[in-house]
Tab-separated table of C-alpha atoms in Angstrom:
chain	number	residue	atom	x	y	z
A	1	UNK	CA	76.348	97.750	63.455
A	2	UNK	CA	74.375	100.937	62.207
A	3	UNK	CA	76.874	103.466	61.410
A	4	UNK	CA	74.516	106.319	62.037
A	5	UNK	CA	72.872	104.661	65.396
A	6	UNK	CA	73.345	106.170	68.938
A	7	UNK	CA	72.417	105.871	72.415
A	8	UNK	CA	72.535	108.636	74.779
A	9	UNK	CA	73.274	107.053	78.755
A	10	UNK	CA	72.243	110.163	80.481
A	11	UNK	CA	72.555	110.528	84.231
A	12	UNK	CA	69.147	110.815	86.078
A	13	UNK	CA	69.183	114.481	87.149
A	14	UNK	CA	69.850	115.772	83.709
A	15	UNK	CA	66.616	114.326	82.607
A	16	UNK	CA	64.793	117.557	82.260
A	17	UNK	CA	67.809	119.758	80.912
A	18	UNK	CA	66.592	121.774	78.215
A	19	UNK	CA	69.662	122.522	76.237
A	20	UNK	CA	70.868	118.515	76.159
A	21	UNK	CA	66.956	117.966	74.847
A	22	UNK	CA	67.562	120.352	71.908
A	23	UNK	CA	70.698	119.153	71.226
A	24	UNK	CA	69.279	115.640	70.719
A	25	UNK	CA	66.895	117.024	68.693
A	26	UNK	CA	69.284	118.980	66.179
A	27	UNK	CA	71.300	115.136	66.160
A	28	UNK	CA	68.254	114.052	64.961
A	29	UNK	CA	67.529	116.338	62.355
A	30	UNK	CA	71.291	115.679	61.300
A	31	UNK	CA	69.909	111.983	60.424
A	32	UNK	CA	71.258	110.431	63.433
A	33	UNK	CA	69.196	107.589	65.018
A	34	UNK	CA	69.733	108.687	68.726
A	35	UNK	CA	68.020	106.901	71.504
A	36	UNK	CA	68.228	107.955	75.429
A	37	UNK	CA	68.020	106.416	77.843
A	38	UNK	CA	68.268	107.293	81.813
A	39	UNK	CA	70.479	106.143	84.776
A	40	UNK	CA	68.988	106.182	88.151
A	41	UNK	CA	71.224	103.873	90.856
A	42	UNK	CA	74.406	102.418	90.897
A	43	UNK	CA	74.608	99.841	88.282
A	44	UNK	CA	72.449	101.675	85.285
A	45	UNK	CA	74.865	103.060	83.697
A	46	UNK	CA	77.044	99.674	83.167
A	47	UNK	CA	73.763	97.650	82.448
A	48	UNK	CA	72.701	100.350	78.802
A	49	UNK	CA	75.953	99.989	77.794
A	50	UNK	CA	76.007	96.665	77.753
A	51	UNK	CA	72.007	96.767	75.521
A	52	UNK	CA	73.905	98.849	73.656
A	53	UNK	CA	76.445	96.958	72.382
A	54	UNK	CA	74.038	93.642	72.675
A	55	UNK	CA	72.110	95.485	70.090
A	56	UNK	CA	74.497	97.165	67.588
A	57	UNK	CA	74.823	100.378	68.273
A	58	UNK	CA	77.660	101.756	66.796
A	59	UNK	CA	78.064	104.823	69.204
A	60	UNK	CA	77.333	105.827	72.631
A	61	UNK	CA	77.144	108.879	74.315
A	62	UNK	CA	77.896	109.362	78.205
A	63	UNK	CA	75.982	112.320	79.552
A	64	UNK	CA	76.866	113.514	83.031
A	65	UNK	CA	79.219	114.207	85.880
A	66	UNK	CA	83.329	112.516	86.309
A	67	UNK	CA	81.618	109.911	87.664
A	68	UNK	CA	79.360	109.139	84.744
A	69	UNK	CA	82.318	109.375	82.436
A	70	UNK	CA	83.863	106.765	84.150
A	71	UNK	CA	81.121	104.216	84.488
A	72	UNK	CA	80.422	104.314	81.167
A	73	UNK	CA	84.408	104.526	79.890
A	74	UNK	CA	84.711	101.451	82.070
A	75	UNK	CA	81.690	99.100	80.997
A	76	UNK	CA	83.316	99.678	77.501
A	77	UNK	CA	86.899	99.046	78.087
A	78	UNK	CA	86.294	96.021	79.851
A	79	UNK	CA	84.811	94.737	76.592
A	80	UNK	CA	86.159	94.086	73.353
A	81	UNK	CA	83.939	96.352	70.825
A	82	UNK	CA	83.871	98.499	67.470
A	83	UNK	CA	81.256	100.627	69.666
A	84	UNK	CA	83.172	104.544	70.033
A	85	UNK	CA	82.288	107.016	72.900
A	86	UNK	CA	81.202	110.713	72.820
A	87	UNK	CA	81.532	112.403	76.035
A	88	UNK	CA	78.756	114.981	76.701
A	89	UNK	CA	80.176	116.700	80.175
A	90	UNK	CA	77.208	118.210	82.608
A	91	UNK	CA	78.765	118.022	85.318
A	92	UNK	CA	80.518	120.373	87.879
A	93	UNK	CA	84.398	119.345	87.728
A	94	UNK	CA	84.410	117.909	84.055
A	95	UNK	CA	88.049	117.636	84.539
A	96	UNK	CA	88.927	115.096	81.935
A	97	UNK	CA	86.219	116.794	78.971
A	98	UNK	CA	88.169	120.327	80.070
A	99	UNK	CA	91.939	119.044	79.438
A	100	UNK	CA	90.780	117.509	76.328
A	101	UNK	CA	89.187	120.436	74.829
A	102	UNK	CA	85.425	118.565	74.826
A	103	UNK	CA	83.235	121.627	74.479
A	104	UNK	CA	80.346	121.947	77.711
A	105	UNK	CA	78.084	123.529	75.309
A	106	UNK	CA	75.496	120.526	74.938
A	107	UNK	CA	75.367	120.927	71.034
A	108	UNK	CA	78.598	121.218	70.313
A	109	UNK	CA	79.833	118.111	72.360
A	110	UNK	CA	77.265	116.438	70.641
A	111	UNK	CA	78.675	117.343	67.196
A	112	UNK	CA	81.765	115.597	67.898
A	113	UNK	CA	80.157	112.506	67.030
A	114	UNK	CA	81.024	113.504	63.392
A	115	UNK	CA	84.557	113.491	64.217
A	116	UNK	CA	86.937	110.345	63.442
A	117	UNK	CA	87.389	108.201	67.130
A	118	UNK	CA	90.626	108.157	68.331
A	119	UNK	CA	92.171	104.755	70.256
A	120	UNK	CA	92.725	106.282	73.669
A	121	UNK	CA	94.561	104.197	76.656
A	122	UNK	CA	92.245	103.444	79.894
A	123	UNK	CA	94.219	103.493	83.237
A	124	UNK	CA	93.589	100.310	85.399
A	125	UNK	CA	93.959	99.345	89.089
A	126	UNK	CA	93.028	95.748	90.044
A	127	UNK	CA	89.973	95.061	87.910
A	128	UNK	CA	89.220	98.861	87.850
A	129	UNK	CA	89.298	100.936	84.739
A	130	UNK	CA	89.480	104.571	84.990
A	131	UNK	CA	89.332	107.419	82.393
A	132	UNK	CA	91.018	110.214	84.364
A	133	UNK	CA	93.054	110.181	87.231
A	134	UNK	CA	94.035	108.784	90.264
A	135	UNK	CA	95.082	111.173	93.219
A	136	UNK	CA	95.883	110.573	96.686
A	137	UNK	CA	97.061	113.034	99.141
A	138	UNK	CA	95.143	116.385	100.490
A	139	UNK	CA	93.878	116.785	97.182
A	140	UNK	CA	91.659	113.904	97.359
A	141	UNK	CA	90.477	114.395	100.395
A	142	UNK	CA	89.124	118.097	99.038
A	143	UNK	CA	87.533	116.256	95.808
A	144	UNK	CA	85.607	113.368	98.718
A	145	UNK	CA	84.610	115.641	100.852
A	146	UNK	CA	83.188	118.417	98.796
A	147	UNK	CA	79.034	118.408	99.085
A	148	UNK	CA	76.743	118.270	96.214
A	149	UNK	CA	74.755	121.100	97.378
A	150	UNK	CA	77.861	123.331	97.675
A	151	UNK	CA	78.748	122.286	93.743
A	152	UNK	CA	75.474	123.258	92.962
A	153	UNK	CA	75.740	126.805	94.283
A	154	UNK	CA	79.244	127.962	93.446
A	155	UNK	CA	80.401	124.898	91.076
A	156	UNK	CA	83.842	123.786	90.852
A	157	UNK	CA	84.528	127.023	93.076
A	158	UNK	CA	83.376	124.720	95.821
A	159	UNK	CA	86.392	122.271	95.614
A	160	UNK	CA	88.939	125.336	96.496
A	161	UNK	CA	86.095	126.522	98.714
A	162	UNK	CA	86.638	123.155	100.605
A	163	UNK	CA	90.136	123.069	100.662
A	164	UNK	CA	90.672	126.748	101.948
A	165	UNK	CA	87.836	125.622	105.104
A	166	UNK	CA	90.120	122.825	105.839
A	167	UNK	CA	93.128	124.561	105.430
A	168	UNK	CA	94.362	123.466	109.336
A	169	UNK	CA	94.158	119.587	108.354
A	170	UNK	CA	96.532	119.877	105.942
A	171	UNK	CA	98.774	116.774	106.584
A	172	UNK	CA	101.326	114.817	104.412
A	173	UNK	CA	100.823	111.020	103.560
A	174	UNK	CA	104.185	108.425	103.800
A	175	UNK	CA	104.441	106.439	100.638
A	176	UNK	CA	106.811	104.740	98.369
A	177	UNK	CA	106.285	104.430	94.309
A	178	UNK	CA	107.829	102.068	92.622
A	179	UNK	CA	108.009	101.703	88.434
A	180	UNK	CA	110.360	100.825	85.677
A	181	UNK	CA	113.469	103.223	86.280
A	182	UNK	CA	112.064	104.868	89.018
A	183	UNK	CA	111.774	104.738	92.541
A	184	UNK	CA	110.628	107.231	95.008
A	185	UNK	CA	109.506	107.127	98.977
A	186	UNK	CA	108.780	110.513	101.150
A	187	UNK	CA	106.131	112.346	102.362
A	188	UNK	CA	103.374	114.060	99.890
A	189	UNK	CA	100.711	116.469	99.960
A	190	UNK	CA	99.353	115.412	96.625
A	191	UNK	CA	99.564	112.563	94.655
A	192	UNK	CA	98.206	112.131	90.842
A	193	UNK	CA	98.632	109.366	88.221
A	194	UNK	CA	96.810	110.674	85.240
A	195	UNK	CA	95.466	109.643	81.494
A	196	UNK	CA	93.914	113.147	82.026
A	197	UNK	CA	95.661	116.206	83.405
A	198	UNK	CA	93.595	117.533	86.260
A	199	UNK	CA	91.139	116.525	88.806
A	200	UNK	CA	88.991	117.790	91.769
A	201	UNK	CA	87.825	120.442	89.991
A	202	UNK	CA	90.813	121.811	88.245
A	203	UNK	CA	93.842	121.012	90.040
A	204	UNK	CA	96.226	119.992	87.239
A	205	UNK	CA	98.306	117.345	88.614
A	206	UNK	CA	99.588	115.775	85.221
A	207	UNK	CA	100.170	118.884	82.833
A	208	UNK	CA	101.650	117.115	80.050
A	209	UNK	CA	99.381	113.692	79.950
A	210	UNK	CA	98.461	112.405	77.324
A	211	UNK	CA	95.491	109.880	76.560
A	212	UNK	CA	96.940	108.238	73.832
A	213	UNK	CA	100.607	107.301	74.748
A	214	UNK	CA	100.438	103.680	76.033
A	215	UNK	CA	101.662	105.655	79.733
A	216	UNK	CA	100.805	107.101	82.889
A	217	UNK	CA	101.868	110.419	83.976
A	218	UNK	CA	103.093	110.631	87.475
A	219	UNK	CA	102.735	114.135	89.334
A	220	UNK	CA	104.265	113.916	93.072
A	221	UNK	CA	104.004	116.863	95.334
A	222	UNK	CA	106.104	116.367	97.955
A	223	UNK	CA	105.633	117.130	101.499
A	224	UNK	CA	108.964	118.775	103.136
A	225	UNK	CA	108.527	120.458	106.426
A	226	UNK	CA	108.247	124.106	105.368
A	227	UNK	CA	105.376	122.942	103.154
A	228	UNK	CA	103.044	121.348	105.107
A	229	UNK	CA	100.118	123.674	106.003
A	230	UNK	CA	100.314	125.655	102.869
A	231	UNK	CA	97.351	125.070	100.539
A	232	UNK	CA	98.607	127.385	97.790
A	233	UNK	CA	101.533	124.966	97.244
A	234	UNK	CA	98.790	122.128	96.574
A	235	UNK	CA	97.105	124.491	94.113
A	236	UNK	CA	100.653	125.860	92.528
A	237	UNK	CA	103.703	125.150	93.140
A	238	UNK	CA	104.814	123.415	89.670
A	239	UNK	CA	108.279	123.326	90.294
A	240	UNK	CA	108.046	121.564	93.767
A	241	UNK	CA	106.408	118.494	91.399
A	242	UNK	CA	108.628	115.233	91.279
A	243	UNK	CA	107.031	113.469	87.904
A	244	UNK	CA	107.371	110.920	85.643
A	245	UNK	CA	105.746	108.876	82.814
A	246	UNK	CA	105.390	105.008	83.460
A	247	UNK	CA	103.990	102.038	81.863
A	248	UNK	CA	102.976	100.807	85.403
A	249	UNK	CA	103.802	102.112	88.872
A	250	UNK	CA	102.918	100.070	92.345
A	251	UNK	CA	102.192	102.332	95.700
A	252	UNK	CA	102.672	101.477	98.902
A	253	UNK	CA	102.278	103.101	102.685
A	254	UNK	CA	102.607	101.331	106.157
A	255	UNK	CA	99.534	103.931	106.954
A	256	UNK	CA	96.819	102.971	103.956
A	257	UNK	CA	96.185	104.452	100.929
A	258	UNK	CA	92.891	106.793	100.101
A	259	UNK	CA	93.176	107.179	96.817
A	260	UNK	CA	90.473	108.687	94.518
A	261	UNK	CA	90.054	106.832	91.463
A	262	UNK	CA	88.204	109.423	89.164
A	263	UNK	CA	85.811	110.556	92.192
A	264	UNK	CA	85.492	106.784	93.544
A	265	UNK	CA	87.102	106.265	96.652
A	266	UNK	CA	89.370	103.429	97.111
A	267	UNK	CA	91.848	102.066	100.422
A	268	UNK	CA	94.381	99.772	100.254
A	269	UNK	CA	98.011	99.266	102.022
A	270	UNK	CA	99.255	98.617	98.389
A	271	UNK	CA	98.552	99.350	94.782
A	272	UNK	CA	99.698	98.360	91.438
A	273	UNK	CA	98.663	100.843	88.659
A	274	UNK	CA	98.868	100.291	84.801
A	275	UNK	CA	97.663	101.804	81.286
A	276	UNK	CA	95.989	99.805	79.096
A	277	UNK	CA	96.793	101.376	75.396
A	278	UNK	CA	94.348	101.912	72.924
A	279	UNK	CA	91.282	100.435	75.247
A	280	UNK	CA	88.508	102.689	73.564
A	281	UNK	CA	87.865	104.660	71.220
A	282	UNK	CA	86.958	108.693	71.920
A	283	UNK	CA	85.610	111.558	69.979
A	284	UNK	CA	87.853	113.832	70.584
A	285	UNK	CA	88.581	117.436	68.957
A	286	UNK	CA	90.685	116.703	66.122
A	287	UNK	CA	93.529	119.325	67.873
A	288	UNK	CA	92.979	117.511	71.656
A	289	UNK	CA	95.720	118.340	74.204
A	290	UNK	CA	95.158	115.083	75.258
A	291	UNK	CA	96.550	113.867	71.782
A	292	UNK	CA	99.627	112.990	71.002
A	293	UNK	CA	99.234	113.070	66.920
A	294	UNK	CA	96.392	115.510	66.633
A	295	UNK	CA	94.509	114.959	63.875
């Protein structure tokens, strides 16, 4: 596998981005043999990474949105490789690249390819991998239900944007959580379980996460009368958080589950999620958040 040999799976729409294009260049010029190539429908980004592993490349880059992250994260994990991941975030949210301290400067996310990889757990749900987070609740329904158009005009404003114009539908979600040493049933207004810390644009749900600890951290906000219909306690409220870290934790609710699985939507009456330690290996900064032995 050449040790010096990348491939760049860059979402569609970023094609003509000027400041990823130089900073593929200035890779180059480092001596790095980096080769892009371009996703354009569902599928793409899972079939490169698997030609890139097929043909030896020893690193690949993932250039795009949450939901690029994950694609790519996900082809990988499921497979049992020396290959590492850089994350290059374009996106609007970028919540997982924010809590670990990836830089959105093209160039210098790039230049993190020079940094050691770090074994980093993958959550997993069925025969779902995810990089992130998980949340359920109001808070997912902001993050589904946000348009691309508005991200494009106001950026990650446009998730708080969302959630102040549907401020009246506010409404909590009956569930029951069930783990090692822990139980839990109520109503919520906000659900996460997180390898990352935040999601839909910057709601931290998981503030002390970390991707590296063989768990999943557990951030319940629940939903008590005086509560419901006040967004700011979705956005804030810290101390109103019931958490926990857990190797595994199963969800249920007589109602259904919409849970958003990294900006994927997924329904079910019943849920079993786990972490899956040391399922990839990241760039990271070498003083990460998301680490917990920095190095």
């Amino acid at each position: 596998m050449g040790e010096r040999k990348a491939m760049l799976v860059l979402h569609g729409k970023q094609a003509l981005n000027e400041q990823v294009r130089e900073a593929v260049v200035a890779l180059r010029e480092r001596g790095w043999q980096l080769d892009v190539r371009l996703t354009w429908e569902a599928g793409d980004a899972q079939r490169l990474v698997s030609e890139a592993l097929q043909t030896g490349y020893s690193h690949i880059v993932a250039g795009g949105g949450d939901g690029t992250l994950r694609d790519i994260a996900e082809a990988m994990g499921s497979v049992q490789s020396e290959a590492s991941l850089v994350l290059l975030p374009l996106g609007t949210a970028n919540d997982f690249a924010k809590a670990a301290g990836v830089p959105l400067e093209p160039a210098e996310a790039l230049a993190l390819i020079d940094q050691p990889a770090r074994a980093i757990d993958l959550g997993k749900v069925g025969d779902q991998l995810f990089l992130n987070m998980a949340t359920g609740g109001f808070g997912s329904q902001i993050t589904a239900n946000t348009s691309e158009d508005l991200k494009k005009v106001i950026g990650a404003a446009a998730y708080l944007f969302t959630g102040l114009s549907r401020f009246s539908e506010l409404q909590a979600a009956s569930v029951e959580l069930q783990g090692p040493d822990f139980h839990w049933q109520g109503d919520l207004l906000a659900l996460g379980i997180g390898n990352g810390r935040q999601a839909g644009g910057g709601h931290v749900l998981c503030p002390d996460a970390l991707a590296d600890d063989g768990l999943l951290d557990i951030g319940i906000l629940p939903a008590p009368q005086e509560m419901v219909g006040a967004l700011r306690d979705l956005l804030g409220g810290e101390g109103l958080f019931v958490r926990a870290r857990l190797p595994w934790v199963e969800i249920k609710s007589s109602q259904g589950l919409d849970i958003n699985l990294d900006g994927e939507p997924l329904q079910a009456d019943s849920l079993r999620f786990e972490a899956v330690p040391a399922a990839l290996r990241l760039h990271l900064p070498a003083d990460s958040p998301l680490l917990s032995r920095p190095g």
